[in-house]
Amino acid sequence: MRITSGERKEQIINEGIQIIHENGFPALSIRELASRVRISEPAIYRHFKSKDDIIMGILNKMKEFGELIQQKLIAVEGELEKIRQLFLLQLAYFEKNQAMTTIMMSEEVFNLNEKFKRKLALITNSRYRLLMDLIKSGQAKKIIIDEDADNLASIMMGAIRVIIFQWKLKDFQFSLVQRGKSVVETMLTMMTTKE
C-alpha cells in the first residue's frame, strides 16, 4: 500500500529523531535516513531540501505539540489545575516519545545554526509565557504567592528539566509521569497562598 507524501515526511522526521536519540546529531545523514526508511536518497530530497530542512521538521513537530497542549488547556478550569496539566501533559508526551528528550536536551546543537536557535527559542518561550501568564493570573486572584512570577516559572521549568534529565540518565527506568506528579504537587503546594 502506497503511503501519502505527508505520511512519508512524518516517517522521515520520526526516523531522524530516532537516529539522533541513538547516536547523536552527527549521525543524522540522508544516507542513514534513506536506509532506515527504505527509500532512495533522492526520494528523501523529494520531501526535504536538506538535512537542515529535516531538523526544522523536527522542531516543527515540537511546536505542534506545544500548540496541542495550549488547546487542551482551554477546557481546564483554574490556574493551578492548568499549571498542573501543562507539566503533566508534557511529561506524558516525553514518556511516550522517549527519543524527543534527546532533542529537548540538545539545545547546544541548535546554537550552531541561527535559524534553529530562533525556532527553538520561539517554542520554549511560548511555553514559558503560558506558564508566566497562568502564574500572574493566579497571583491576581490571590491563589498563588506574591513572588516574582519569572522566578516561580524558572523554578518550575528547571525542576521539570532536572526530572527529565534524571529519567534519561536512568535509561527511562522509572515512570516520568509519576515522578513528575510528585514534584509538580510539591511546587504547587509551595506556590499556593495559605489564606
XYZ file of C-alpha atoms in Angstrom:
195
model
C 0.000 0.000 0.000
C 1.394 3.402 -1.017
C 1.734 5.970 1.701
C 0.971 9.643 1.206
C 3.630 12.319 0.941
C 2.599 13.640 4.364
C 2.932 10.180 5.907
C 6.363 9.739 4.318
C 7.526 13.108 5.656
C 6.337 12.118 9.131
C 8.151 8.791 8.810
C 11.393 10.562 7.825
C 11.103 13.021 10.718
C 10.400 10.218 13.206
C 13.388 8.216 11.957
C 15.528 11.353 12.166
C 14.528 11.770 15.805
C 15.375 8.120 16.485
C 18.804 8.399 14.824
C 19.632 11.487 16.888
C 18.414 9.762 20.046
C 20.506 6.652 19.428
C 23.714 8.175 18.077
C 23.601 11.981 18.384
C 23.149 14.760 15.847
C 26.325 13.960 13.871
C 24.835 10.545 12.965
C 21.865 12.133 11.197
C 22.538 11.798 7.491
C 20.466 11.464 4.355
C 22.106 8.084 3.673
C 21.180 6.736 7.131
C 17.642 8.107 6.867
C 17.148 6.564 3.431
C 18.395 3.217 4.718
C 16.064 3.224 7.722
C 13.010 4.421 5.819
C 13.869 2.006 2.982
C 13.782 4.532 0.190
C 16.497 6.006 -2.014
C 18.470 9.095 -1.040
C 16.935 11.077 -3.945
C 13.494 10.121 -2.589
C 14.372 11.833 0.708
C 15.098 15.006 -1.265
C 11.618 14.906 -2.782
C 10.295 15.573 0.737
C 13.075 17.686 2.274
C 15.550 20.034 0.613
C 18.362 19.236 3.041
C 19.322 17.780 6.398
C 18.648 21.229 7.899
C 15.124 21.057 6.496
C 14.622 17.740 8.317
C 15.849 19.248 11.589
C 13.416 22.133 11.065
C 10.700 19.495 10.595
C 11.660 18.016 13.970
C 11.406 21.465 15.562
C 8.023 21.987 13.905
C 6.869 18.726 15.487
C 7.858 20.147 18.895
C 5.992 23.374 18.093
C 2.837 21.490 17.078
C 2.891 19.598 20.365
C 3.117 22.904 22.268
C 0.090 24.182 20.348
C -1.808 20.980 21.172
C -1.091 21.500 24.891
C -2.459 25.044 24.688
C -5.632 23.756 23.020
C -6.112 21.093 25.700
C -5.665 23.644 28.485
C -8.610 25.701 27.212
C -11.014 23.125 28.683
C -9.197 23.012 32.061
C -10.635 25.117 34.915
C -8.458 27.180 37.254
C -4.863 28.378 37.120
C -3.447 25.748 39.470
C -5.017 22.906 37.506
C -3.861 24.442 34.214
C -0.289 24.634 35.565
C -0.521 21.028 36.767
C -1.786 19.856 33.368
C 0.772 21.957 31.465
C 3.536 19.899 33.054
C 1.801 16.529 33.181
C 0.850 16.664 29.500
C 4.479 17.378 28.597
C 5.778 14.590 30.821
C 3.255 12.110 29.399
C 4.385 13.084 25.891
C 8.045 12.545 26.729
C 7.293 9.247 28.470
C 5.578 8.053 25.295
C 8.208 9.603 22.979
C 11.500 8.975 24.774
C 13.615 9.962 21.774
C 12.267 13.523 21.939
C 14.078 14.002 25.266
C 17.373 13.890 23.369
C 16.147 16.648 21.072
C 14.983 18.733 24.035
C 18.253 18.270 25.926
C 20.441 19.108 22.917
C 19.913 22.833 22.600
C 23.678 23.378 22.248
C 23.404 21.771 18.795
C 20.725 24.272 17.830
C 23.051 27.118 18.824
C 25.254 26.181 15.864
C 22.553 27.328 13.441
C 20.894 30.712 13.968
C 17.672 29.607 12.253
C 17.347 26.583 14.561
C 18.229 28.685 17.593
C 15.452 31.193 16.807
C 12.910 28.421 16.215
C 13.795 26.636 19.469
C 13.602 29.963 21.326
C 10.095 30.557 19.940
C 8.977 27.107 21.071
C 10.407 27.328 24.584
C 9.389 30.969 25.061
C 5.816 30.140 24.087
C 5.515 27.560 26.893
C 7.328 29.831 29.309
C 4.984 32.746 28.550
C 1.989 30.454 29.002
C 3.272 29.417 32.436
C 4.046 33.035 33.362
C 0.537 34.121 32.342
C -1.020 31.375 34.482
C 1.131 32.341 37.475
C 0.294 36.041 37.111
C -3.400 35.264 36.754
C -3.248 33.104 39.885
C -1.456 35.903 41.715
C -4.120 38.402 40.676
C -6.725 36.053 42.183
C -4.556 35.695 45.339
C -4.263 31.914 44.947
C -0.545 31.969 44.065
C 2.010 33.623 46.344
C 3.143 37.141 45.578
C 6.688 36.342 44.489
C 8.370 37.273 41.230
C 6.437 35.331 38.548
C 9.560 34.982 36.405
C 11.403 33.326 39.306
C 8.500 30.965 40.017
C 8.283 29.959 36.348
C 12.049 29.412 36.172
C 11.991 27.205 39.268
C 9.155 25.098 37.863
C 10.664 24.749 34.407
C 14.071 23.935 35.879
C 12.677 21.263 38.200
C 10.879 19.536 35.349
C 14.009 19.663 33.204
C 16.028 18.029 36.008
C 13.460 15.223 36.342
C 13.604 14.545 32.598
C 17.409 14.583 32.702
C 17.458 12.116 35.631
C 14.961 9.880 33.823
C 17.158 9.886 30.726
C 20.286 9.104 32.776
C 18.455 6.167 34.415
C 17.645 4.787 30.946
C 13.937 5.590 31.373
C 13.604 3.028 34.179
C 11.050 4.912 36.275
C 7.709 6.498 35.455
C 8.372 10.054 34.386
C 4.717 10.958 34.880
C 4.567 9.576 38.436
C 7.794 11.304 39.446
C 6.622 14.498 37.771
C 3.252 14.402 39.534
C 5.006 14.315 42.884
C 7.290 17.232 42.037
C 4.507 19.328 40.483
C 2.330 18.790 43.569
C 5.182 19.891 45.828
C 5.801 23.002 43.734
C 2.107 23.899 43.629
C 1.859 23.462 47.408
C 4.796 25.823 47.855
C 3.280 28.366 45.452
C -0.263 28.320 46.788
C -1.299 31.031 49.238
C -2.165 29.798 52.704
C -5.126 32.122 53.264
